[in-house]
CSV table of C-alpha atoms in Angstrom, one decimal:
chain,number,residue,atom,x,y,z
A,17,MET,CA,45.1,-10.7,-12.4
A,18,ARG,CA,42.9,-10.3,-9.5
A,19,SER,CA,39.2,-11.7,-10.0
A,20,PRO,CA,36.6,-8.7,-9.3
A,21,GLU,CA,35.0,-8.3,-6.0
A,22,PRO,CA,31.7,-10.2,-5.8
A,23,ARG,CA,28.7,-7.6,-5.9
A,24,PRO,CA,26.7,-7.2,-2.5
A,25,VAL,CA,23.3,-9.2,-2.3
A,26,ALA,CA,20.1,-7.9,-1.0
A,27,VAL,CA,17.2,-10.4,-0.3
A,28,LEU,CA,13.9,-9.4,-1.1
A,29,VAL,CA,11.0,-11.3,0.5
A,30,ASP,CA,7.5,-11.5,-1.6
A,31,ALA,CA,8.4,-8.8,-4.1
A,32,TYR,CA,5.2,-8.3,-5.4
A,33,THR,CA,3.6,-5.4,-7.0
A,34,THR,CA,5.3,-2.4,-6.2
A,35,GLY,CA,8.2,-4.6,-4.7
A,36,ASN,CA,9.2,-4.7,-8.6
A,37,HIS,CA,10.7,-1.5,-8.3
A,38,LEU,CA,13.4,-2.5,-5.7
A,39,PRO,CA,15.5,-4.8,-8.0
A,40,PRO,CA,16.1,-1.6,-10.2
A,41,ALA,CA,17.0,0.4,-7.3
A,42,PHE,CA,19.5,-1.7,-6.1
A,43,ALA,CA,21.1,-2.5,-9.4
A,44,LYS,CA,21.7,1.3,-9.8
A,45,LEU,CA,23.8,1.1,-6.6
A,46,GLY,CA,25.7,-2.2,-8.0
A,47,VAL,CA,23.8,-4.5,-5.7
A,48,ASP,CA,22.6,-7.8,-6.9
A,49,VAL,CA,19.0,-9.3,-5.4
A,50,VAL,CA,17.8,-12.6,-4.3
A,51,HIS,CA,14.2,-13.6,-4.2
A,52,VAL,CA,12.3,-15.5,-1.6
A,53,GLN,CA,8.7,-16.3,-1.3
A,54,SER,CA,7.1,-16.9,2.0
A,55,SER,CA,4.4,-19.2,0.4
A,56,PRO,CA,4.8,-22.6,-1.3
A,57,GLU,CA,3.4,-20.9,-4.5
A,58,LEU,CA,3.4,-17.5,-5.7
A,59,MET,CA,0.5,-15.3,-5.1
A,60,THR,CA,-1.4,-14.9,-8.3
A,61,SER,CA,-3.9,-12.2,-6.6
A,62,MET,CA,-1.2,-9.6,-6.9
A,63,ARG,CA,1.2,-8.6,-9.9
A,64,LEU,CA,3.9,-11.2,-9.6
A,65,PRO,CA,7.7,-10.4,-9.1
A,66,ASP,CA,9.8,-10.3,-12.0
A,67,LEU,CA,12.3,-13.2,-11.2
A,68,THR,CA,14.6,-12.6,-14.2
A,69,ALA,CA,15.7,-9.4,-12.3
A,70,TYR,CA,17.2,-11.8,-9.5
A,71,ARG,CA,20.7,-13.5,-9.2
A,72,ALA,CA,18.8,-16.3,-7.4
A,73,VAL,CA,15.4,-17.5,-6.3
A,74,VAL,CA,15.7,-19.6,-3.2
A,75,PRO,CA,12.9,-22.1,-2.9
A,76,TYR,CA,10.2,-21.7,-0.2
A,77,GLY,CA,11.6,-23.8,3.1
A,78,THR,CA,11.4,-22.9,6.9
A,79,PRO,CA,13.0,-19.8,8.1
A,80,ALA,CA,15.9,-21.7,9.4
A,81,GLU,CA,16.6,-23.6,6.1
A,82,THR,CA,16.0,-20.3,4.1
A,83,ALA,CA,18.7,-18.3,6.3
A,84,ALA,CA,21.2,-21.2,5.7
A,85,ARG,CA,20.7,-21.0,1.9
A,86,LEU,CA,20.9,-17.2,1.9
A,87,ALA,CA,24.1,-17.3,4.1
A,88,GLU,CA,26.0,-18.6,1.0
A,89,PHE,CA,25.2,-15.0,-0.5
A,90,ALA,CA,26.5,-13.2,2.4
A,91,PRO,CA,23.5,-10.6,2.2
A,92,ILE,CA,23.5,-7.0,3.4
A,93,CYS,CA,20.0,-7.0,4.0
A,94,VAL,CA,16.4,-8.6,4.0
A,95,VAL,CA,13.8,-6.5,2.8
A,96,ALA,CA,9.8,-7.2,2.5
A,97,GLY,CA,8.6,-6.4,-1.0
A,98,GLN,CA,4.8,-6.7,0.1
A,99,GLU,CA,2.9,-7.3,3.1
A,100,PRO,CA,2.8,-11.1,3.2
A,101,GLY,CA,6.7,-11.2,3.4
A,102,VAL,CA,7.0,-8.7,6.4
A,103,PRO,CA,7.0,-11.5,9.2
A,104,LEU,CA,9.6,-13.7,7.2
A,105,ALA,CA,11.8,-10.7,6.3
A,106,ASP,CA,11.8,-10.0,10.1
A,107,GLU,CA,12.7,-13.4,11.0
A,108,LEU,CA,15.8,-13.8,8.3
A,109,SER,CA,17.2,-10.6,9.3
A,110,GLU,CA,17.4,-11.7,12.6
A,111,LEU,CA,18.8,-15.3,12.0
A,112,LEU,CA,21.4,-13.7,9.5
A,113,ALA,CA,22.2,-10.8,12.2
A,114,LEU,CA,21.4,-8.2,9.6
A,115,PRO,CA,19.6,-4.8,10.3
A,116,GLY,CA,16.2,-5.2,10.7
A,117,ASN,CA,13.2,-4.7,12.9
A,118,GLY,CA,13.3,-8.1,14.7
A,119,THR,CA,10.5,-10.3,15.6
A,120,ALA,CA,9.6,-9.3,18.7
A,121,GLN,CA,6.6,-6.9,17.2
A,122,SER,CA,6.3,-8.9,14.1
A,123,VAL,CA,2.6,-9.6,14.6
A,124,ALA,CA,1.9,-6.2,15.5
A,125,ARG,CA,3.2,-4.9,12.0
A,126,ARG,CA,0.7,-7.5,10.2
A,127,ASP,CA,-2.4,-8.1,12.4
A,128,LYS,CA,-4.5,-4.9,12.3
A,129,TYR,CA,-5.7,-5.6,15.8
A,130,GLU,CA,-2.1,-5.8,17.6
A,131,MET,CA,-0.9,-2.9,15.6
A,132,ILE,CA,-3.5,-0.4,17.3
A,133,GLU,CA,-2.9,-2.1,20.7
A,134,ALA,CA,0.8,-1.3,20.3
A,135,LEU,CA,0.1,2.1,20.0
A,136,ARG,CA,-2.5,2.1,22.8
A,137,ARG,CA,0.3,0.5,24.9
A,138,ALA,CA,2.8,3.6,24.0
A,139,GLY,CA,0.3,6.0,24.8
A,140,VAL,CA,-0.2,6.9,20.9
A,141,ARG,CA,-3.4,8.2,19.8
A,142,CYS,CA,-5.5,5.5,18.3
A,143,ALA,CA,-9.0,4.3,17.3
A,144,GLU,CA,-11.1,2.2,20.0
A,145,GLN,CA,-11.8,-1.4,18.8
A,146,PHE,CA,-12.8,-4.9,19.4
A,147,LYS,CA,-12.0,-8.4,17.3
A,148,SER,CA,-14.3,-11.6,17.3
A,149,ASP,CA,-15.1,-14.5,15.2
A,150,ASP,CA,-18.8,-14.1,15.8
A,151,ALA,CA,-21.0,-11.2,13.8
A,152,GLU,CA,-23.4,-11.2,16.8
A,153,GLU,CA,-20.5,-10.2,19.2
A,154,LEU,CA,-19.3,-7.3,16.9
A,155,VAL,CA,-22.8,-6.1,16.6
A,156,ALA,CA,-23.0,-6.1,20.4
A,157,TRP,CA,-19.7,-4.3,20.8
A,158,ALA,CA,-21.1,-1.5,18.3
A,159,GLU,CA,-24.6,-1.2,20.1
A,160,HIS,CA,-22.6,-1.1,23.6
A,161,ARG,CA,-20.5,1.6,22.2
A,162,GLY,CA,-23.6,3.4,21.2
A,163,SER,CA,-22.1,5.7,18.5
A,164,TYR,CA,-21.9,5.1,14.6
A,165,PRO,CA,-20.6,5.0,12.1
A,166,VAL,CA,-18.2,2.2,12.9
A,167,VAL,CA,-15.6,0.6,10.5
A,168,VAL,CA,-15.6,-3.3,10.1
A,169,LYS,CA,-12.4,-4.9,8.3
A,170,PRO,CA,-10.4,-8.1,7.9
A,171,MET,CA,-7.6,-8.6,10.4
A,172,SER,CA,-4.9,-8.4,7.8
A,173,SER,CA,-5.4,-7.2,4.1
A,174,ALA,CA,-5.1,-4.1,2.1
A,175,ALA,CA,-6.2,-2.0,-0.7
A,176,SER,CA,-9.5,-1.5,1.1
A,177,ASP,CA,-10.1,-5.2,0.8
A,178,GLY,CA,-13.5,-5.9,2.9
A,179,VAL,CA,-13.5,-2.5,4.5
A,180,ALA,CA,-17.0,-1.3,5.4
A,181,ILE,CA,-18.2,1.8,7.1
A,182,CYS,CA,-21.8,0.9,8.9
A,183,ASN,CA,-24.3,3.1,10.2
A,184,GLY,CA,-26.3,0.7,12.2
A,185,PRO,CA,-26.6,-2.8,13.4
A,186,GLU,CA,-27.6,-4.7,10.6
A,187,GLU,CA,-24.9,-3.3,8.5
A,188,VAL,CA,-22.1,-4.2,10.9
A,189,ARG,CA,-23.8,-7.9,11.0
A,190,LYS,CA,-23.9,-7.9,7.0
A,191,ALA,CA,-20.0,-6.8,6.7
A,192,ALA,CA,-18.8,-8.8,9.4
A,193,GLU,CA,-20.5,-11.9,7.8
A,194,ALA,CA,-19.0,-11.0,4.5
A,195,VAL,CA,-15.5,-11.3,5.8
A,196,LEU,CA,-15.8,-14.4,8.1
A,197,GLY,CA,-14.6,-17.5,6.5
A,198,THR,CA,-13.2,-15.9,3.4
A,199,VAL,CA,-9.7,-15.6,2.0
A,200,ASN,CA,-8.2,-12.3,1.8
A,201,ILE,CA,-6.1,-11.2,-1.1
A,202,PHE,CA,-2.9,-12.4,0.4
A,203,HIS,CA,-4.4,-16.0,0.6
A,204,GLU,CA,-5.3,-16.0,4.3
A,205,ARG,CA,-8.2,-17.1,6.0
A,206,ASN,CA,-10.4,-14.5,7.8
A,207,ASP,CA,-11.1,-16.4,10.9
A,208,GLU,CA,-11.6,-13.1,13.1
A,209,VAL,CA,-13.2,-9.6,12.0
A,210,LEU,CA,-12.3,-6.2,13.3
A,211,ILE,CA,-14.4,-3.4,14.3
A,212,GLN,CA,-13.1,0.0,15.2
A,213,SER,CA,-14.3,3.5,16.0
A,214,PHE,CA,-14.7,5.7,12.7
A,215,LEU,CA,-12.2,8.3,12.6
A,216,GLN,CA,-13.6,11.7,11.4
A,217,GLY,CA,-11.5,13.5,9.2
A,218,GLU,CA,-9.4,13.9,6.0
A,219,GLU,CA,-7.1,10.7,5.2
A,220,TYR,CA,-3.7,10.7,3.9
A,221,MET,CA,-1.1,8.3,2.8
A,222,VAL,CA,2.2,8.7,4.3
A,223,ASP,CA,5.2,7.2,3.3
A,224,PHE,CA,8.7,7.0,5.0
A,225,VAL,CA,12.0,5.1,4.9
A,226,SER,CA,14.0,4.4,8.1
A,227,TYR,CA,17.7,3.2,8.8
A,228,GLY,CA,18.6,2.8,12.7
A,229,GLY,CA,15.5,4.9,13.8
A,230,GLU,CA,16.6,7.6,11.6
A,231,ARG,CA,14.1,8.6,9.0
A,232,HIS,CA,13.0,10.4,5.9
A,233,ALA,CA,9.5,11.4,5.0
A,234,CYS,CA,9.3,10.4,1.3
A,235,GLY,CA,5.6,11.7,0.7
A,236,ILE,CA,2.3,12.7,1.9
A,237,TRP,CA,-0.7,12.4,-0.1
A,238,GLN,CA,-4.3,13.4,0.7
A,239,TYR,CA,-6.7,10.7,-0.4
A,240,HIS,CA,-10.0,12.3,-1.9
A,241,LYS,CA,-12.7,9.2,-1.3
A,242,ARG,CA,-16.4,9.1,-2.1
A,243,LEU,CA,-18.9,7.1,0.1
A,244,LYS,CA,-20.8,4.2,-2.1
A,245,GLY,CA,-23.0,2.2,0.2
A,246,THR,CA,-21.0,1.0,3.1
A,247,HIS,CA,-17.3,1.5,1.2
A,248,ARG,CA,-15.2,4.6,0.8
A,249,ILE,CA,-14.1,4.5,-2.9
A,250,TYR,CA,-10.6,5.7,-4.0
A,251,ASP,CA,-10.9,8.8,-6.5
A,252,ARG,CA,-7.8,10.4,-6.5
A,253,ASP,CA,-5.2,12.0,-4.2
A,254,SER,CA,-3.1,15.2,-4.2
A,255,ILE,CA,0.5,16.0,-2.6
A,256,THR,CA,0.4,17.5,0.8
A,257,PRO,CA,3.2,20.0,1.4
A,258,PRO,CA,5.5,18.5,4.3
A,259,ASP,CA,6.1,22.0,5.8
A,260,SER,CA,2.5,23.5,6.2
A,261,GLY,CA,-1.0,22.5,6.6
A,262,PRO,CA,-1.2,19.2,8.2
A,263,GLY,CA,2.2,17.9,7.0
A,264,PRO,CA,4.3,18.9,10.2
A,265,ALA,CA,1.7,17.2,12.9
A,266,ILE,CA,1.4,14.1,10.4
A,267,ILE,CA,5.4,13.7,10.4
A,268,ALA,CA,5.7,14.1,13.8
A,269,TYR,CA,2.8,11.7,14.5
A,270,MET,CA,4.2,9.1,12.3
A,271,HIS,CA,7.5,8.9,14.5
A,272,GLU,CA,5.4,8.3,17.5
A,273,ALA,CA,3.7,5.3,15.7
A,274,LEU,CA,6.6,3.7,14.0
A,275,ASP,CA,8.5,3.8,17.5
A,276,ALA,CA,5.5,2.1,19.1
A,277,LEU,CA,5.8,-0.6,16.4
A,278,GLY,CA,9.2,-1.1,16.6
A,279,ILE,CA,9.7,-0.1,13.1
A,280,GLN,CA,13.5,1.0,12.9
A,281,TYR,CA,14.3,0.0,9.4
A,282,GLY,CA,13.0,0.0,5.8
A,283,PRO,CA,10.1,1.3,4.1
A,284,THR,CA,6.8,2.0,5.5
A,285,HIS,CA,3.3,2.8,4.1
A,286,ALA,CA,0.7,4.5,6.3
A,287,GLU,CA,-3.0,5.6,6.4
A,288,VAL,CA,-3.6,8.4,8.7
A,289,ILE,CA,-6.9,10.4,9.1
A,290,VAL,CA,-6.6,13.9,10.7
A,291,THR,CA,-9.0,14.0,13.4
A,292,PRO,CA,-10.4,17.1,15.6
A,293,GLU,CA,-8.0,15.5,18.3
A,294,GLY,CA,-5.1,15.2,15.7
A,295,PRO,CA,-3.3,12.7,13.3
A,296,THR,CA,-4.4,9.0,14.2
A,297,LEU,CA,-3.2,6.0,12.3
A,298,VAL,CA,-5.5,3.7,10.3
A,299,GLU,CA,-3.0,1.1,9.7
A,300,VAL,CA,0.6,0.9,8.4
A,301,GLY,CA,2.8,-1.9,6.4
A,302,ALA,CA,6.4,-2.2,6.8
A,303,ARG,CA,6.8,-2.2,3.0
A,304,LEU,CA,6.6,0.2,-0.2
A,305,SER,CA,3.8,2.1,-1.0
A,306,GLY,CA,1.4,0.3,-3.4
A,307,GLY,CA,1.0,3.8,-5.1
A,308,LEU,CA,4.6,3.9,-5.8
A,309,LEU,CA,5.7,4.8,-9.3
A,310,PRO,CA,9.2,5.7,-9.4
A,311,ASP,CA,9.7,8.3,-12.1
A,312,PHE,CA,6.4,9.9,-11.3
A,313,HIS,CA,7.5,10.6,-7.6
A,314,ASP,CA,10.9,11.9,-9.0
A,315,ILE,CA,9.3,14.5,-10.8
A,316,CYS,CA,6.7,15.4,-7.9
A,317,LEU,CA,8.7,15.1,-4.9
A,318,GLY,CA,12.3,15.1,-5.8
A,319,GLY,CA,12.7,11.4,-5.1
A,320,ASN,CA,11.2,8.0,-4.6
A,321,GLN,CA,10.8,5.6,-2.1
A,322,ALA,CA,12.4,2.7,-3.7
A,323,ASP,CA,15.4,4.5,-4.5
A,324,VAL,CA,15.9,5.6,-0.9
A,325,THR,CA,15.2,2.3,0.6
A,326,ALA,CA,18.1,0.7,-1.5
A,327,LEU,CA,20.2,3.4,-0.6
A,328,ALA,CA,19.7,3.2,3.2
A,329,TYR,CA,20.6,-0.5,3.0
A,330,ALA,CA,23.5,-0.4,0.5
A,331,ARG,CA,25.2,3.1,1.7
A,332,PRO,CA,23.7,3.6,5.2
A,333,GLN,CA,26.1,6.6,5.8
A,334,GLU,CA,24.9,8.4,2.8
A,335,PHE,CA,21.3,7.8,3.4
A,336,LEU,CA,22.1,9.2,6.8
A,337,ASP,CA,24.0,12.2,5.5
A,338,ARG,CA,21.5,12.9,2.7
A,339,TYR,CA,18.1,12.0,4.0
A,340,ALA,CA,17.8,11.1,7.6
A,341,GLY,CA,15.4,14.0,9.3
A,342,GLY,CA,14.4,15.3,6.0
A,343,THR,CA,11.4,15.4,3.7
A,344,TYR,CA,10.5,15.2,0.3
A,345,ARG,CA,9.7,18.4,-1.5
A,346,LYS,CA,6.4,19.5,-3.3
A,347,LEU,CA,7.8,20.3,-6.8
A,348,THR,CA,4.5,20.4,-8.8
A,349,HIS,CA,0.8,19.8,-8.6
A,350,ALA,CA,-0.1,16.2,-9.2
A,351,THR,CA,-2.8,13.5,-8.8
A,352,TRP,CA,-3.2,9.8,-9.0
A,353,ILE,CA,-6.6,8.8,-10.3
A,354,LEU,CA,-8.0,5.2,-9.6
A,355,ALA,CA,-11.2,5.0,-11.7
A,356,ALA,CA,-14.2,3.9,-10.3
A,357,THR,CA,-17.1,2.2,-12.0
A,358,ASP,CA,-20.7,1.0,-11.7
A,359,LEU,CA,-20.3,-1.1,-14.9
A,360,ASP,CA,-20.6,-4.9,-14.7
A,361,GLY,CA,-19.8,-7.5,-17.4
A,362,MET,CA,-17.2,-9.1,-19.5
A,363,VAL,CA,-14.6,-7.0,-21.3
A,364,GLU,CA,-14.6,-7.7,-25.1
A,365,SER,CA,-11.7,-5.0,-26.0
A,366,ILE,CA,-10.1,-1.8,-24.7
A,367,ASP,CA,-11.2,1.1,-26.8
A,368,ALA,CA,-7.9,2.2,-28.4
A,369,ASP,CA,-9.1,5.8,-29.4
A,370,VAL,CA,-10.4,6.6,-25.7
A,371,VAL,CA,-7.0,5.6,-24.5
A,372,ALA,CA,-5.2,7.6,-26.7
A,373,GLU,CA,-7.3,10.6,-26.0
A,374,ILE,CA,-6.5,10.1,-22.2
A,375,GLU,CA,-2.8,9.5,-22.9
A,376,ALA,CA,-2.8,12.7,-25.3
A,377,LEU,CA,-4.0,15.2,-22.3
A,378,PRO,CA,-1.3,17.5,-21.6
A,379,THR,CA,-0.9,16.7,-17.9
A,380,VAL,CA,-1.0,13.0,-18.1
A,381,HIS,CA,1.9,11.2,-17.0
A,382,THR,CA,1.2,7.5,-17.1
A,383,PHE,CA,-2.1,5.5,-18.1
A,384,VAL,CA,-2.2,2.1,-16.7
A,385,PRO,CA,-5.4,-0.2,-17.6
A,386,LYS,CA,-6.2,-3.0,-14.8
A,387,LEU,CA,-8.2,-5.1,-17.0
A,388,ALA,CA,-7.8,-7.0,-20.3
A,389,PRO,CA,-10.2,-8.6,-22.6
A,390,GLY,CA,-11.7,-11.5,-21.3
A,391,LYS,CA,-11.8,-10.2,-17.5
A,392,ARG,CA,-14.8,-9.4,-15.7
A,393,ILE,CA,-15.3,-5.6,-14.9
A,394,ARG,CA,-17.4,-5.1,-11.7
A,395,PRO,CA,-18.7,-2.1,-9.8
A,396,THR,CA,-15.8,-0.6,-7.8
A,397,VAL,CA,-15.7,-1.3,-3.9
A,398,ASP,CA,-12.1,-1.3,-3.3
A,399,LEU,CA,-8.6,-0.5,-4.8
A,400,TYR,CA,-8.6,-3.9,-6.7
A,401,THR,CA,-11.9,-3.3,-8.6
A,402,ALA,CA,-10.6,0.2,-9.7
A,403,THR,CA,-10.7,-0.2,-13.6
A,404,PHE,CA,-7.4,1.8,-14.4
A,405,ALA,CA,-5.0,4.3,-12.9
A,406,VAL,CA,-3.8,7.7,-14.2
A,407,HIS,CA,-0.9,9.9,-13.2
A,408,LEU,CA,-1.2,13.3,-13.9
A,409,CYS,CA,1.2,16.3,-13.0
A,410,ASP,CA,1.7,20.1,-14.2
A,411,ALA,CA,3.0,23.4,-12.9
A,412,SER,CA,-0.9,24.4,-13.1
A,413,ALA,CA,-3.3,23.3,-10.9
A,414,GLU,CA,-6.0,24.4,-13.2
A,415,ALA,CA,-4.7,22.1,-16.1
A,416,VAL,CA,-4.5,19.2,-13.7
A,417,GLU,CA,-8.2,19.7,-12.8
A,418,ARG,CA,-9.1,20.2,-16.5
A,419,ASP,CA,-7.7,16.8,-17.4
A,420,TYR,CA,-9.0,15.0,-14.3
A,421,ALA,CA,-12.5,16.4,-15.0
A,422,ARG,CA,-12.0,15.2,-18.8
A,423,ILE,CA,-10.8,11.6,-17.6
A,424,GLN,CA,-13.9,11.2,-15.4
A,425,GLU,CA,-16.2,11.9,-18.4
A,426,LEU,CA,-14.1,9.2,-20.4
A,427,LYS,CA,-13.5,6.5,-17.6
A,428,ASP,CA,-16.6,4.2,-18.7
A,429,ARG,CA,-15.8,4.3,-22.4
A,430,VAL,CA,-12.0,2.8,-21.9
A,431,TYR,CA,-13.6,-0.7,-21.9
A,432,ARG,CA,-15.9,-2.3,-24.6
A,433,LEU,CA,-18.5,-4.8,-23.0
A,434,ARG,CA,-20.1,-8.0,-24.5
A,435,ASP,CA,-23.7,-7.9,-24.6
A,436,ASP,CA,-25.5,-11.0,-23.6
A,437,ALA,CA,-25.2,-12.6,-27.1
A,438,GLY,CA,-21.4,-12.2,-26.7
A,439,ALA,CA,-21.3,-9.0,-29.3
A,440,ALA,CA,-19.3,-5.9,-28.6
A,441,ALA,CA,-21.4,-3.5,-26.6
């Protein structure tokens, strides 16, 4: 009797957070996965990969050493599971002669300054910008430009980490000094700070999957944020139809932007602001969306980015036949809430009755707490300091709005805090 053919293998680099959706997506197609991490130690600032889902875990090493180990598995692809893994995934796919974006523009896919400069060189609409390791030079650039607000941010991070909207020189100075010398969520030191012109307009989250330069638009969601001091705080998002409103212009613009950055393969997650001049890139990551929830997206959009990514690599012709040149569909009304707070203290417990009331709301699909007893709750300044996430969907827009309003009333009752004496408050 002939032994069964070995299952094909996909390599995932740094499959943190939503990268955890890739192993089951590949498994559905009969593909095993092998994990590689780009750092000597796992990055505990993000949700860790479930290493039990992998055929093997290749230890950290040089790209050449890692490629040699991976060659034993005869992999079909190398995919970045999260932002820090993008450069290594580019290098490994190149060393193993696999479909990938190559290393020529890897820096522009991680460094936010180089990213925008790549667009500028390609003639693609983009922000004005300047970078420096000196707060006073950043202030001088803003003052010479003579127009506020401006945006100050780390060179390489995510989830609005360290991003500030500044309306004057003192705010620029304070924001720059708050970033310089710190370490971002990917354990990288912020030796320089980026300052950019403020893009006026509505902001959208835009997700694609590419293979050989052929692309599928997986979703466009409009962000709804509010300004809190110098920070724009996430509130919720809503689906933008692909064939009306700003949808077609955003999709056309993203093809130009991805081409300018040399992204011809794999998933991408971008933020775009529709300015009076047209869609303009804030930034793009060559990895899955941080907001991906596969079953929720299946209901709302008719598919999800993890499954489409796996299909593109495992069965390229099927991807090209079914998805290339196409877009998602808006199948229902939906929103993703990221709860903000002004609370500051230690979490004593989660109020089960309040959680039960939220989960019982008719439009609620998923409730995800982000804090556990013993953890610190802080006033929200970015995605990572949101206190919980809730996904809502329904055929009725009014029902979604009703339940959204009720969740806003309940949001600060989810966590019971300790008082100064250590008793529950």
